[in-house]
Amino acid sequence: MTQISGNLRRRQLWDKVMLGLLVLGSLVVVAPLVLVLSKVFLTGFSALNLAFFTQDFQPVEAGGGGLRHAIVGTILMNLLALLIGGTLGLAGGILLSEYPDHPVNPTLRVISDLLNGLPALLKGLVIYTLVVIPTGSFSGYAGALALGLVMVPIVLRATEGVLKLVPWNVREAGLGLGLPRWRVILSLVLPAASSGVITGLMLGFARAAGEAAPLYFTAGGSQYLNFNLSQQTESLALTIYKYANEPSPLRVEQAWAAALVLTLLVLIASLLARWVARVRP
Amino acid sequence: MEEKQSLISPPVPLAQLGEDQNLKPRMETRGLSVYYGKKMGVGSVTMPIYTNQVTALIGPSGCGKTTFLRALNRMHDLTPIARVEGEAILDGQNIYTPGVDPVEIRRKIGMVFQKPNPFPTLSIYDNVVAGLKLLGVGKKSVLDEAAERSLRQSALWDEVKDRLRAPGMSLSGGQQQRLCIARALAVQPEVLLMDEPTSALDPISTQAIEDLMTTLKKHVTIVIVTHNMQQAARVSDFTGYFLTGELVEFGPTNTLFTAPKDPRTEAYITGRFG
């Protein structure tokens, strides 16, 4: 008896030690995120004011203005990018998961992997070559295309992954009812994976929203409010990059505020997406 | 001695065997074989499936009975390495003729699977009418009528009529399987293929589904794969015995179980192997 209880005590102790290590490991992983977020919130919040949302670019001598033009540009370009990148990524993910023997799949997989590994700056250059040079000007459309390119591989992989998690028998049940294959995929398989698909879309969206590099040669940046994406367009990520490097403390403060607003935009977008997914019957 | 004699007696023409002399085959296979790559799963099976009768397919594990069943509504189309040869005839037409739409075939030949598989995101009601709805039937009165009819046919109506909006997954295993039967019946198939529909269920649910088959066969022709010989004896009118991908013997269930013609069938049903 004494031997058993001694062993038990040792095992319980060991259990506590291992659990402690797990908690410690998790804290180490989460700590940088908490630090970054709290710094963004504390510094950014104190730099926010009404003018930030109601005014556009002004020189520092004129008070610095606000970033309304960048907020509008970010929202417009990212929505269009979500439309482009989300559609392509979804389509590719469905093809890889639901038609595993399709002849284009090996090529698609290589392209997606390449795209995933390609630095965002180069994605901007691709669009610069394909769109900006032929059209002769920077534009919000070119920016949205570059951001779409950032989203595609993320959405594609996430979609493929979550669709593969849907049990095979869901497809068989649908086909057994005499439904065409596309119907089964769109109406039965995708809804069964909807929360995962939406997470994938949001991951892509968040990633693209934070990218400044692909916009440098495509959207080009702007100092004016503009709702027309055929013009040069500003984005918050671009603003952060530019303002953070300026000598004026006001600009640095505005960069922090822009970082906060960008974080909040992404947060709101993902909450909205979750809400839509839940409300939809 | 009686039994020994029947073993060597010449086969009686099928038409004379049933209790009902007006038996007509709803489906028929002629030399139907299924290959997985180079490996043969089912070899040259020729058998009739009589209208409004229950046909049971029995045999030991891996004998090809499920493979055969899935060949009857072109479910193998989804398995790239599977290849089907021979004919499966429904209403006079070979369903493997090039140009025949497998989707149309599966509308006429429904399927119930081994594990209950309600659509995970849908309510009880939506599960039952999923087939109709997704095929474009939008009229609520039609859907309501089909839902009630199918749920009554599958003996589930009384248990779920007050909670049709609850998720299909909230039902018990046996109820889920009857929900799947209702879902298959809602599109009014001519033939219902059941792949070991009770193997995942408790005895009470099994009994419910067996009782169901006896009533259902008035409306639909049933083919059931079962591991359970007693079940085949209880519910079926005709039985086919499969062994290593071949149809060893086919005949009226009574005859097959009491006076099998093939010694391999006798060995199996008397429990000497399998």
Coordinates of C-alpha atoms in Angstrom, one line a residue:
Chain A
M1 CA 0.0 0.0 0.0
T2 CA 2.7 2.5 1.0
Q3 CA 4.5 1.8 -2.2
I4 CA 1.4 2.5 -4.3
S5 CA 0.6 5.7 -2.6
G6 CA 4.2 6.9 -2.9
N7 CA 4.1 6.2 -6.6
L8 CA 0.8 8.0 -6.9
R9 CA 2.2 11.0 -5.2
R10 CA 5.1 11.1 -7.6
R11 CA 2.8 10.8 -10.6
Q12 CA 0.6 13.6 -9.3
L13 CA 3.6 15.8 -8.8
W14 CA 4.9 15.0 -12.3
D15 CA 1.4 15.8 -13.6
K16 CA 1.5 19.2 -12.0
V17 CA 5.0 20.0 -13.3
M18 CA 4.0 19.1 -16.9
L19 CA 0.8 21.1 -16.7
G20 CA 2.8 24.0 -15.4
L21 CA 5.2 23.7 -18.3
L22 CA 2.2 23.8 -20.8
V23 CA 0.8 26.9 -19.2
L24 CA 4.2 28.6 -19.2
G25 CA 4.7 27.7 -22.9
S26 CA 1.3 29.1 -23.8
L27 CA 2.0 32.3 -21.9
V28 CA 5.3 32.7 -23.7
V29 CA 3.5 32.4 -27.0
V30 CA 0.7 34.8 -26.1
A31 CA 2.8 37.4 -24.4
P32 CA 4.1 39.2 -27.5
L33 CA 0.6 39.4 -28.9
V34 CA -0.7 40.9 -25.6
L35 CA 2.3 43.3 -25.5
V36 CA 1.8 44.5 -29.1
L37 CA -1.9 44.9 -28.7
S38 CA -1.8 46.7 -25.4
K39 CA 0.9 49.1 -26.8
V40 CA -1.2 49.8 -29.9
F41 CA -4.3 50.4 -27.8
L42 CA -2.7 52.6 -25.1
T43 CA -0.6 54.7 -27.5
G44 CA -3.1 54.7 -30.3
F45 CA -6.1 55.6 -28.2
S46 CA -4.5 58.7 -26.7
A47 CA -3.7 59.9 -30.3
L48 CA -7.3 59.5 -31.5
N49 CA -9.6 62.4 -31.9
L50 CA -12.6 63.5 -33.9
A51 CA -10.4 65.1 -36.6
F52 CA -8.8 61.7 -37.3
F53 CA -12.1 60.4 -38.7
T54 CA -13.4 63.6 -40.2
Q55 CA -10.4 65.2 -41.9
D56 CA -8.1 64.1 -44.7
F57 CA -4.4 64.8 -45.1
Q58 CA -3.1 68.2 -43.8
P59 CA 0.5 69.4 -43.5
V60 CA 1.9 69.1 -39.9
E61 CA 2.0 72.9 -39.8
A62 CA -1.8 73.0 -40.5
G63 CA -2.5 70.6 -37.6
G64 CA -1.9 67.3 -39.4
G65 CA -5.5 66.7 -40.4
G66 CA -6.9 63.2 -40.2
L67 CA -6.9 59.9 -42.0
R68 CA -10.4 59.7 -43.3
H69 CA -9.0 59.2 -46.8
A70 CA -6.9 56.2 -45.7
I71 CA -9.8 54.6 -43.8
V72 CA -12.1 54.9 -46.8
G73 CA -9.4 53.6 -49.1
T74 CA -8.6 50.6 -46.8
I75 CA -12.2 49.6 -46.6
L76 CA -12.9 49.9 -50.4
M77 CA -9.7 48.2 -51.5
N78 CA -10.0 45.4 -49.0
L79 CA -13.6 44.7 -49.8
L80 CA -12.8 44.4 -53.5
A81 CA -9.8 42.3 -52.6
L82 CA -12.0 40.0 -50.5
L83 CA -14.4 39.7 -53.5
I84 CA -11.5 38.8 -55.8
G85 CA -9.2 36.8 -53.6
G86 CA -12.1 35.2 -51.6
T87 CA -13.8 33.9 -54.8
L88 CA -10.6 32.6 -56.3
G89 CA -9.4 31.0 -53.1
L90 CA -12.8 29.4 -52.4
A91 CA -13.0 28.1 -56.0
G92 CA -9.5 26.7 -55.8
G93 CA -10.1 25.1 -52.3
I94 CA -13.3 23.5 -53.5
L95 CA -11.5 22.1 -56.6
L96 CA -8.6 20.6 -54.5
S97 CA -10.9 19.1 -51.9
E98 CA -13.9 18.0 -53.9
Y99 CA -12.3 17.0 -57.2
P100 CA -9.0 15.5 -55.9
D101 CA -8.2 13.9 -59.2
H102 CA -8.7 16.9 -61.4
P103 CA -5.8 17.3 -63.8
V104 CA -5.2 20.9 -63.0
N105 CA -4.8 20.2 -59.3
P106 CA -1.0 19.6 -59.1
T107 CA -0.4 22.8 -61.0
L108 CA -2.9 24.7 -58.8
R109 CA -1.1 23.4 -55.7
V110 CA 2.3 24.5 -56.9
I111 CA 1.0 28.0 -57.8
S112 CA -0.8 28.3 -54.5
D113 CA 2.4 27.2 -52.6
L114 CA 4.5 29.6 -54.6
L115 CA 2.1 32.4 -54.0
N116 CA 2.1 31.7 -50.3
G117 CA 5.9 31.9 -50.2
L118 CA 6.2 34.9 -52.4
P119 CA 7.0 38.1 -50.5
A120 CA 4.0 40.5 -50.6
L121 CA 6.2 43.2 -52.2
L122 CA 6.7 40.9 -55.2
K123 CA 3.0 40.3 -55.5
G124 CA 2.7 44.1 -55.8
L125 CA 5.4 44.0 -58.5
V126 CA 3.4 41.3 -60.4
I127 CA 0.4 43.6 -60.4
Y128 CA 2.6 46.6 -61.3
T129 CA 3.8 44.8 -64.4
L130 CA 0.4 43.4 -65.4
V131 CA -1.9 46.3 -64.5
V132 CA -0.1 49.5 -63.6
I133 CA 2.3 49.6 -66.6
P134 CA -0.4 48.8 -69.2
T135 CA -2.9 51.3 -67.7
G136 CA -0.3 53.9 -67.1
S137 CA -1.2 54.8 -63.6
F138 CA -1.5 53.6 -60.0
S139 CA -5.0 52.8 -59.0
G140 CA -7.1 51.4 -56.2
Y141 CA -8.1 48.6 -58.5
A142 CA -4.5 47.6 -58.9
G143 CA -4.1 47.8 -55.1
A144 CA -7.1 45.6 -54.6
L145 CA -5.8 43.0 -57.1
A146 CA -2.5 42.9 -55.3
L147 CA -4.2 42.4 -51.9
G148 CA -6.4 39.7 -53.5
L149 CA -3.2 37.9 -54.5
V150 CA -2.2 38.0 -50.8
M151 CA -5.5 36.5 -49.8
V152 CA -5.8 33.7 -52.4
P153 CA -3.4 31.1 -51.0
I154 CA -4.6 31.7 -47.4
V155 CA -8.3 31.3 -48.3
L156 CA -7.5 28.4 -50.7
R157 CA -5.6 26.3 -48.1
A158 CA -8.1 27.0 -45.3
T159 CA -11.0 26.1 -47.6
E160 CA -9.4 22.9 -48.8
G161 CA -8.6 21.9 -45.2
V162 CA -12.0 22.5 -43.7
L163 CA -13.9 20.9 -46.6
K164 CA -11.8 17.8 -46.2
L165 CA -13.0 17.6 -42.6
V166 CA -16.6 17.3 -43.7
P167 CA -17.4 13.6 -43.5
W168 CA -17.6 11.8 -46.8
N169 CA -21.0 10.4 -46.0
V170 CA -22.5 13.9 -46.2
R171 CA -21.6 13.9 -49.9
E172 CA -22.9 10.4 -50.4
A173 CA -26.1 11.2 -48.7
G174 CA -26.7 14.1 -51.0
L175 CA -25.7 12.2 -54.2
G176 CA -27.9 9.3 -53.1
L177 CA -30.9 11.7 -53.2
G178 CA -30.2 12.3 -56.8
L179 CA -28.7 15.8 -56.4
P180 CA -26.1 17.0 -58.9
R181 CA -22.5 17.2 -57.5
W182 CA -22.3 21.0 -57.6
R183 CA -25.5 21.2 -55.7
V184 CA -24.2 18.8 -53.0
I185 CA -21.0 20.8 -52.7
L186 CA -22.6 24.3 -52.6
S187 CA -25.7 23.4 -50.5
L188 CA -24.6 20.6 -48.2
V189 CA -20.8 20.4 -47.9
L190 CA -20.0 24.2 -47.8
P191 CA -22.6 25.0 -45.1
A192 CA -21.3 22.1 -43.0
A193 CA -17.9 23.7 -43.1
S194 CA -19.2 27.3 -43.1
S195 CA -17.5 28.4 -39.8
G196 CA -14.1 27.2 -41.0
V197 CA -14.5 28.7 -44.4
I198 CA -15.4 32.1 -42.9
T199 CA -12.4 31.8 -40.6
G200 CA -10.3 31.3 -43.7
L201 CA -11.8 34.3 -45.4
M202 CA -11.2 36.4 -42.3
L203 CA -7.6 35.2 -42.0
G204 CA -7.0 36.3 -45.6
F205 CA -8.8 39.6 -45.1
A206 CA -6.9 40.4 -41.9
R207 CA -3.6 39.5 -43.5
A208 CA -4.3 41.7 -46.6
A209 CA -5.5 44.6 -44.5
G210 CA -2.2 44.7 -42.7
E211 CA -0.1 44.7 -45.9
A212 CA 1.6 47.9 -47.0
A213 CA 4.2 46.4 -49.3
P214 CA 2.0 45.2 -52.2
L215 CA 0.3 48.6 -52.3
Y216 CA 3.4 50.6 -52.8
F217 CA 3.6 50.0 -56.5
T218 CA 0.0 49.5 -57.1
A219 CA -2.4 51.7 -55.2
G220 CA 0.3 54.3 -54.9
G221 CA -1.1 56.1 -51.9
S222 CA -2.9 59.4 -51.9
Q223 CA -3.5 62.5 -49.8
Y224 CA -7.1 63.0 -50.9
L225 CA -10.4 61.4 -50.0
N226 CA -11.6 59.4 -53.0
F227 CA -14.3 56.8 -53.5
N228 CA -13.2 56.0 -57.0
L229 CA -10.8 53.1 -57.1
S230 CA -9.5 54.1 -60.6
Q231 CA -7.6 56.8 -58.8
Q232 CA -4.5 56.5 -56.6
T233 CA -5.7 55.3 -53.2
E234 CA -4.4 55.5 -49.7
S235 CA -4.6 52.7 -47.1
L236 CA -4.0 52.7 -43.4
A237 CA -1.1 50.2 -43.7
L238 CA 0.6 52.5 -46.1
T239 CA 0.0 55.5 -43.8
I240 CA 1.5 53.6 -40.9
Y241 CA 4.6 52.8 -42.9
K242 CA 5.0 56.4 -44.1
Y243 CA 4.1 58.3 -40.9
A244 CA 6.1 56.1 -38.6
N245 CA 9.3 57.2 -40.5
E246 CA 8.5 60.9 -40.3
P247 CA 10.4 63.1 -37.8
S248 CA 7.3 64.9 -36.6
P249 CA 6.0 63.5 -33.3
L250 CA 2.5 64.3 -34.5
R251 CA 2.9 62.0 -37.5
V252 CA 4.2 59.2 -35.3
E253 CA 1.2 59.6 -33.0
Q254 CA -1.1 59.4 -36.0
A255 CA 0.7 56.2 -37.1
W256 CA -0.2 54.7 -33.8
A257 CA -3.8 55.8 -34.1
A258 CA -3.9 54.3 -37.6
A259 CA -2.6 51.0 -36.2
L260 CA -5.4 51.0 -33.6
V261 CA -8.0 51.8 -36.2
L262 CA -6.8 49.1 -38.5
T263 CA -6.8 46.6 -35.7
L264 CA -10.4 47.6 -34.8
L265 CA -11.5 47.4 -38.5
V266 CA -10.2 43.8 -38.8
L267 CA -11.8 42.9 -35.4
I268 CA -15.2 44.4 -36.5
A269 CA -15.0 42.6 -39.8
S270 CA -14.4 39.2 -38.3
L271 CA -17.1 39.7 -35.7
L272 CA -19.5 40.8 -38.4
A273 CA -18.7 37.7 -40.5
R274 CA -19.3 35.4 -37.5
W275 CA -22.6 37.1 -36.8
V276 CA -23.7 36.8 -40.4
A277 CA -22.8 33.1 -40.4
R278 CA -24.9 32.5 -37.3
V279 CA -27.9 34.5 -38.4
R280 CA -28.1 32.9 -41.8
P281 CA -30.6 30.0 -41.5
Chain B
M1 CA -33.3 -37.3 -47.2
E2 CA -35.8 -34.7 -48.2
E3 CA -33.1 -32.0 -48.0
K4 CA -30.5 -34.0 -49.8
Q5 CA -32.8 -34.5 -52.7
S6 CA -33.5 -30.8 -53.0
L7 CA -29.8 -30.2 -53.3
I8 CA -29.6 -32.1 -56.5
S9 CA -33.0 -31.2 -57.9
P10 CA -32.9 -29.0 -61.0
P11 CA -33.4 -25.3 -60.4
V12 CA -37.0 -24.2 -60.6
P13 CA -37.6 -21.3 -63.0
L14 CA -37.7 -18.1 -61.0
A15 CA -41.1 -17.1 -62.2
Q16 CA -42.6 -20.1 -60.5
L17 CA -40.9 -19.6 -57.2
G18 CA -42.5 -16.6 -55.6
E19 CA -45.8 -16.8 -53.8
D20 CA -47.0 -14.1 -56.1
Q21 CA -47.1 -15.4 -59.7
N22 CA -47.1 -11.8 -61.1
L23 CA -43.6 -11.0 -60.1
K24 CA -41.9 -8.6 -62.4
P25 CA -38.3 -7.5 -62.1
R26 CA -38.0 -3.8 -61.5
M27 CA -34.2 -4.1 -61.9
E28 CA -32.0 -6.7 -63.3
T29 CA -28.2 -7.1 -63.5
R30 CA -26.5 -9.0 -66.3
G31 CA -22.9 -10.0 -65.9
L32 CA -22.3 -7.1 -63.6
S33 CA -18.7 -6.9 -62.4
V34 CA -16.9 -4.2 -60.3
Y35 CA -13.2 -3.8 -60.3
Y36 CA -11.0 -1.8 -57.9
G37 CA -8.0 -1.1 -60.1
K38 CA -7.0 -4.7 -61.2
K39 CA -8.7 -6.3 -58.2
M40 CA -12.1 -7.7 -58.8
G41 CA -14.7 -6.7 -56.1
V42 CA -17.8 -8.3 -57.7
G43 CA -17.6 -10.8 -60.6
S44 CA -20.3 -11.2 -63.2
V45 CA -23.5 -11.1 -61.2
T46 CA -26.7 -11.8 -62.9
M47 CA -29.8 -11.4 -60.8
P48 CA -33.3 -9.9 -60.8
I49 CA -34.7 -7.5 -58.3
Y50 CA -38.5 -8.0 -58.1
T51 CA -40.9 -5.1 -57.9
N52 CA -42.3 -4.4 -54.5
Q53 CA -40.3 -7.2 -52.9
V54 CA -37.5 -7.1 -50.4
T55 CA -34.4 -8.6 -51.7
A56 CA -31.7 -9.4 -49.2
L57 CA -28.0 -9.7 -50.0
I58 CA -26.1 -11.8 -47.5
G59 CA -22.6 -13.2 -47.2
P60 CA -19.5 -12.9 -45.1
S61 CA -17.5 -9.7 -44.7
G62 CA -15.7 -8.6 -47.9
C63 CA -17.8 -10.8 -50.1
G64 CA -18.8 -7.9 -52.3
K65 CA -22.4 -7.5 -51.4
T66 CA -22.0 -3.8 -50.5
T67 CA -19.9 -3.3 -53.6
F68 CA -22.7 -4.8 -55.7
L69 CA -25.4 -2.7 -54.0
R70 CA -23.4 0.5 -54.7
A71 CA -23.1 -0.5 -58.3
L72 CA -26.9 -0.5 -58.6
N73 CA -27.2 3.3 -58.4
R74 CA -23.8 4.3 -59.8
M75 CA -22.3 5.2 -56.4
H76 CA -18.9 3.9 -57.7
D77 CA -18.7 6.8 -60.1
L78 CA -17.1 8.8 -57.3
T79 CA -14.3 6.3 -56.7
P80 CA -11.8 7.0 -59.4
I81 CA -10.2 3.5 -59.3
A82 CA -13.5 1.7 -59.5
R83 CA -14.7 0.3 -62.8
V84 CA -18.0 -1.4 -63.6
E85 CA -18.6 -3.8 -66.4
G86 CA -21.8 -5.5 -67.5
E87 CA -25.3 -4.2 -67.3
A88 CA -27.7 -3.0 -64.6
I89 CA -31.1 -2.6 -66.1
L90 CA -33.8 -0.3 -64.6
D91 CA -37.1 -0.2 -66.4
G92 CA -35.6 -1.7 -69.5
Q93 CA -32.6 0.6 -69.7
N94 CA -29.0 -0.2 -68.8
I95 CA -28.0 2.5 -66.3
Y96 CA -24.4 2.2 -67.5
T97 CA -25.1 3.1 -71.1
P98 CA -23.0 6.1 -72.0
G99 CA -25.1 9.3 -71.9
V100 CA -27.3 8.1 -69.0
D101 CA -27.1 10.8 -66.3
P102 CA -26.1 9.1 -62.9
V103 CA -28.0 12.0 -61.1
E104 CA -31.2 10.9 -62.8
I105 CA -30.5 7.3 -61.9
R106 CA -29.9 8.1 -58.2
R107 CA -33.2 10.0 -58.1
K108 CA -35.0 6.8 -59.0
I109 CA -32.8 4.6 -56.9
G110 CA -32.4 6.0 -53.4
M111 CA -30.0 4.8 -50.8
V112 CA -29.8 4.4 -47.0
F113 CA -26.3 4.0 -45.6
Q114 CA -24.8 1.9 -42.8
K115 CA -24.2 4.8 -40.5
P116 CA -27.1 7.2 -40.0
N117 CA -25.9 10.4 -41.9
P118 CA -28.4 13.3 -41.5
F119 CA -27.1 16.5 -42.9
P120 CA -25.3 18.1 -39.9
T121 CA -26.5 21.7 -40.4
L122 CA -30.1 21.0 -41.2
S123 CA -33.2 20.6 -39.0
I124 CA -35.4 17.5 -39.0
Y125 CA -37.8 19.1 -41.5
D126 CA -35.1 20.4 -43.7
N127 CA -33.3 17.0 -43.7
V128 CA -36.5 15.3 -45.0
V129 CA -37.2 17.8 -47.7
A130 CA -33.6 18.5 -48.6
G131 CA -33.8 16.4 -51.8
L132 CA -36.9 18.2 -53.0
K133 CA -35.8 21.6 -52.0
L134 CA -32.4 21.4 -53.6
L135 CA -34.0 20.0 -56.8
G136 CA -36.0 23.1 -57.0
V137 CA -39.3 22.4 -55.3
G138 CA -40.1 25.6 -53.5
K139 CA -43.8 25.4 -52.7
K140 CA -44.3 25.2 -49.0
S141 CA -47.5 23.1 -49.2
V142 CA -45.8 20.5 -51.4
L143 CA -42.8 20.3 -49.0
D144 CA -45.0 20.1 -45.9
E145 CA -47.0 17.4 -47.5
A146 CA -43.9 15.4 -48.6
A147 CA -42.3 15.8 -45.1
E148 CA -45.4 14.5 -43.3
R149 CA -45.9 11.6 -45.8
S150 CA -42.2 10.5 -45.6
L151 CA -42.0 10.8 -41.9
R152 CA -45.2 8.8 -41.5
Q153 CA -43.9 6.1 -43.9
S154 CA -40.7 5.9 -41.9
A155 CA -42.6 5.6 -38.7
L156 CA -41.0 8.7 -37.2
W157 CA -43.8 11.3 -37.5
D158 CA -45.3 10.8 -34.1
E159 CA -41.9 11.1 -32.4
V160 CA -40.9 14.3 -34.1
K161 CA -44.0 16.1 -35.3
D162 CA -43.7 18.7 -32.4
R163 CA -40.1 19.5 -33.0
L164 CA -39.6 19.5 -36.7
R165 CA -37.3 22.5 -36.4
A166 CA -34.9 20.8 -34.1
P167 CA -31.5 19.8 -35.5
G168 CA -31.5 16.3 -37.2
M169 CA -28.5 15.5 -35.2
S170 CA -30.4 15.8 -31.9
L171 CA -32.3 12.6 -32.6
S172 CA -31.1 9.2 -31.3
G173 CA -29.3 6.8 -33.6
G174 CA -32.3 4.8 -34.5
Q175 CA -34.4 7.9 -35.1
Q176 CA -31.6 9.4 -37.2
Q177 CA -31.6 6.3 -39.4
R178 CA -35.4 6.5 -39.8
L179 CA -34.9 10.2 -40.6
C180 CA -32.5 9.1 -43.4
I181 CA -35.1 6.7 -44.7
A182 CA -37.7 9.5 -44.7
R183 CA -35.2 11.7 -46.5
A184 CA -34.7 9.0 -49.2
L185 CA -38.4 8.4 -49.5
A186 CA -39.3 12.1 -49.9
V187 CA -38.0 12.2 -53.4
Q188 CA -40.2 9.1 -54.2
P189 CA -37.6 6.7 -55.5
E190 CA -38.7 3.5 -57.3
V191 CA -36.0 1.4 -55.6
L192 CA -34.5 1.8 -52.2
L193 CA -31.0 0.4 -51.5
M194 CA -30.2 -0.2 -47.9
D195 CA -26.7 -0.9 -46.9
E196 CA -26.7 -2.6 -43.5
P197 CA -29.2 -0.1 -42.2
T198 CA -29.5 -1.5 -38.7
S199 CA -25.9 -2.6 -38.0
A200 CA -25.3 0.5 -35.9
L201 CA -28.6 0.3 -34.1
D202 CA -29.9 -1.3 -30.9
P203 CA -32.4 -4.2 -31.1
I204 CA -35.5 -1.9 -30.6
S205 CA -34.6 0.5 -33.4
T206 CA -33.7 -2.5 -35.5
Q207 CA -37.1 -4.0 -35.0
A208 CA -38.7 -0.6 -35.9
I209 CA -36.8 -0.5 -39.2
E210 CA -37.5 -4.1 -40.0
D211 CA -41.3 -3.5 -39.4
L212 CA -41.0 -0.5 -41.6
M213 CA -39.6 -2.5 -44.5
T214 CA -42.6 -4.7 -44.6
T215 CA -44.9 -1.8 -45.0
L216 CA -42.6 0.2 -47.3
K217 CA -42.4 -2.5 -49.9
K218 CA -45.9 -1.7 -51.0
H219 CA -44.6 1.5 -52.4
V220 CA -41.0 0.8 -53.2
T221 CA -38.8 -2.0 -54.2
I222 CA -36.2 -2.7 -51.5
V223 CA -32.7 -4.2 -51.7
I224 CA -31.0 -4.7 -48.3
V225 CA -27.5 -5.7 -47.6
T226 CA -27.3 -7.4 -44.2
H227 CA -24.7 -9.2 -42.1
N228 CA -27.5 -10.7 -40.1
M229 CA -28.9 -13.9 -41.6
Q230 CA -31.9 -13.8 -39.2
Q231 CA -32.7 -10.4 -40.4
A232 CA -32.6 -11.5 -44.0
A233 CA -34.9 -14.4 -43.1
R234 CA -37.3 -12.1 -41.2
V235 CA -37.7 -9.3 -43.7
S236 CA -36.9 -10.5 -47.2
D237 CA -38.8 -12.2 -49.9
F238 CA -35.7 -13.1 -52.0
T239 CA -32.2 -13.6 -50.9
G240 CA -28.9 -13.6 -52.8
Y241 CA -25.8 -15.2 -51.2
F242 CA -22.5 -13.7 -52.1
L243 CA -19.1 -15.2 -51.5
T244 CA -15.8 -13.8 -52.7
G245 CA -17.5 -11.4 -55.1
E246 CA -19.7 -14.0 -56.7
L247 CA -23.4 -14.6 -56.4
V248 CA -23.4 -18.2 -55.2
E249 CA -27.2 -18.6 -55.0
F250 CA -30.3 -16.6 -55.5
G251 CA -33.9 -17.6 -54.7
P252 CA -36.9 -17.0 -52.6
T253 CA -35.8 -16.5 -49.0
N254 CA -37.8 -19.5 -47.7
T255 CA -36.2 -21.9 -50.2
L256 CA -32.7 -20.5 -49.8
F257 CA -32.8 -20.9 -46.0
T258 CA -34.6 -24.3 -45.8
A259 CA -33.3 -26.0 -48.9
P260 CA -30.2 -24.3 -50.3
K261 CA -29.0 -25.8 -53.6
D262 CA -25.3 -24.9 -53.2
P263 CA -23.3 -26.6 -50.5
R264 CA -21.5 -23.3 -49.9
T265 CA -24.8 -21.6 -49.1
E266 CA -25.7 -24.4 -46.8
A267 CA -22.4 -24.2 -45.0
Y268 CA -22.9 -20.5 -44.5
I269 CA -26.5 -20.5 -43.3
T270 CA -26.0 -23.4 -41.0
G271 CA -23.2 -21.4 -39.4
R272 CA -20.3 -23.6 -40.4
F273 CA -18.3 -20.5 -41.4
G274 CA -18.7 -16.8 -41.9

